[in-house]
PDB file of C-alpha atoms in Angstrom:
ATOM      1  CA  MET D 219       6.006  -1.951  14.794  1.00 95.00           C
ATOM      2  CA  ARG D 220       6.857  -2.704  11.293  1.00 95.00           C
ATOM      3  CA  ARG D 221       3.457  -4.629  10.388  1.00 96.00           C
ATOM      4  CA  SER D 222       1.443  -1.412  12.436  1.00 97.00           C
ATOM      5  CA  ARG D 223       3.647   0.839   9.777  1.00 97.00           C
ATOM      6  CA  ILE D 224       2.654  -0.977   6.714  1.00 97.00           C
ATOM      7  CA  ARG D 225      -1.257  -0.671   7.644  1.00 97.00           C
ATOM      8  CA  THR D 226      -0.754   2.825   8.178  1.00 97.00           C
ATOM      9  CA  PHE D 227       0.743   3.150   4.795  1.00 97.00           C
ATOM     10  CA  LEU D 228      -2.173   1.549   3.429  1.00 97.00           C
ATOM     11  CA  ARG D 229      -4.864   3.389   5.276  1.00 97.00           C
ATOM     12  CA  LYS D 230      -3.789   6.278   3.786  1.00 97.00           C
ATOM     13  CA  VAL D 231      -3.778   4.850   0.146  1.00 97.00           C
ATOM     14  CA  GLU D 232      -7.512   3.762   1.338  1.00 97.00           C
ATOM     15  CA  GLU D 233      -7.994   6.919   2.636  1.00 97.00           C
ATOM     16  CA  ALA D 234      -6.829   9.019  -0.762  1.00 96.00           C
ATOM     17  CA  ILE D 235      -9.062   6.657  -2.745  1.00 96.00           C
ATOM     18  CA  ALA D 236     -12.261   7.537  -1.318  1.00 96.00           C
ATOM     19  CA  THR D 237     -11.547  11.006  -1.412  1.00 95.00           C
ATOM     20  CA  GLY D 238     -11.945  10.088  -5.279  1.00 94.00           C
ATOM     21  CA  ASP D 239      -8.468  12.332  -5.790  1.00 93.00           C
ATOM     22  CA  GLN D 240      -6.133  10.141  -8.239  1.00 95.00           C
ATOM     23  CA  THR D 241      -2.851  12.363  -7.368  1.00 96.00           C
ATOM     24  CA  VAL D 242      -3.429  11.850  -4.165  1.00 96.00           C
ATOM     25  CA  ALA D 243      -3.628   7.976  -4.207  1.00 97.00           C
ATOM     26  CA  ILE D 244      -1.130   8.255  -6.862  1.00 97.00           C
ATOM     27  CA  ALA D 245       1.129   9.987  -3.896  1.00 97.00           C
ATOM     28  CA  ALA D 246       0.104   7.446  -0.894  1.00 97.00           C
ATOM     29  CA  LEU D 247       0.731   3.736  -3.007  1.00 97.00           C
ATOM     30  CA  ARG D 248       4.402   5.340  -4.069  1.00 97.00           C
ATOM     31  CA  ALA D 249       4.542   6.103  -0.825  1.00 97.00           C
ATOM     32  CA  ALA D 250       3.270   2.420   0.807  1.00 97.00           C
ATOM     33  CA  GLN D 251       5.111  -0.080  -1.924  1.00 97.00           C
ATOM     34  CA  PRO D 252       8.951   0.829  -0.923  1.00 97.00           C
ATOM     35  CA  GLU D 253       6.658  -0.065   2.969  1.00 97.00           C
ATOM     36  CA  LEU D 254       5.399  -2.810   1.734  1.00 97.00           C
ATOM     37  CA  MET D 255       8.179  -4.376   0.590  1.00 97.00           C
ATOM     38  CA  ARG D 256      10.415  -3.310   3.466  1.00 97.00           C
ATOM     39  CA  GLY D 257       8.323  -5.469   5.865  1.00 97.00           C
ATOM     40  CA  VAL D 258       8.532  -8.378   2.822  1.00 97.00           C
ATOM     41  CA  THR D 259      12.598  -8.406   3.133  1.00 97.00           C
ATOM     42  CA  LYS D 260      11.895  -8.030   7.295  1.00 96.00           C
ATOM     43  CA  GLY D 261       9.593 -10.956   7.061  1.00 96.00           C
ATOM     44  CA  VAL D 262       6.616  -9.894   8.257  1.00 96.00           C
ATOM     45  CA  VAL D 263       4.548 -10.241   4.898  1.00 97.00           C
ATOM     46  CA  HIS D 264       4.620 -12.685   2.261  1.00 97.00           C
ATOM     47  CA  LYS D 265       6.218 -11.602  -0.917  1.00 97.00           C
ATOM     48  CA  ASN D 266       2.789 -12.838  -2.940  1.00 98.00           C
ATOM     49  CA  THR D 267       0.635 -11.146  -0.358  1.00 97.00           C
ATOM     50  CA  ALA D 268       2.466  -8.039  -0.699  1.00 97.00           C
ATOM     51  CA  ALA D 269       2.446  -8.177  -4.495  1.00 98.00           C
ATOM     52  CA  ARG D 270      -1.324  -8.821  -4.437  1.00 98.00           C
ATOM     53  CA  LYS D 271      -2.148  -5.962  -1.974  1.00 97.00           C
ATOM     54  CA  MET D 272      -0.447  -3.592  -4.418  1.00 97.00           C
ATOM     55  CA  SER D 273      -1.787  -5.281  -7.850  1.00 97.00           C
ATOM     56  CA  ARG D 274      -5.277  -4.562  -5.829  1.00 97.00           C
ATOM     57  CA  LEU D 275      -4.503  -0.937  -4.760  1.00 97.00           C
ATOM     58  CA  SER D 276      -3.360   0.127  -8.364  1.00 97.00           C
ATOM     59  CA  ALA D 277      -5.967  -1.493  -9.934  1.00 97.00           C
ATOM     60  CA  ARG D 278      -8.671   0.849  -7.864  1.00 97.00           C
ATOM     61  CA  VAL D 279      -5.990   3.780  -7.672  1.00 96.00           C
ATOM     62  CA  LYS D 280      -6.274   3.536 -11.661  1.00 96.00           C
ATOM     63  CA  ALA D 281      -9.846   3.283 -11.820  1.00 96.00           C
ATOM     64  CA  ILE D 282     -10.075   6.684 -10.434  1.00 93.00           C
ATOM     65  CA  GLY D 283      -9.173   8.639 -13.573  1.00 75.00           C
TER      66      GLY D 283
END
């Protein structure tokens, strides 16, 4: 259930990036970050995997503007 929730939040960030609206993408990224980190504490996602996903997504969001 946790993994599905994380994927949903990440998909929302991907969709926001696809629209090209940076403010929406930033908001989606800020909503996804705690969810992803919660997955790390629950043992669903490895710490480095979560860090890599956040880094790559934030770089893509930053590149929009």
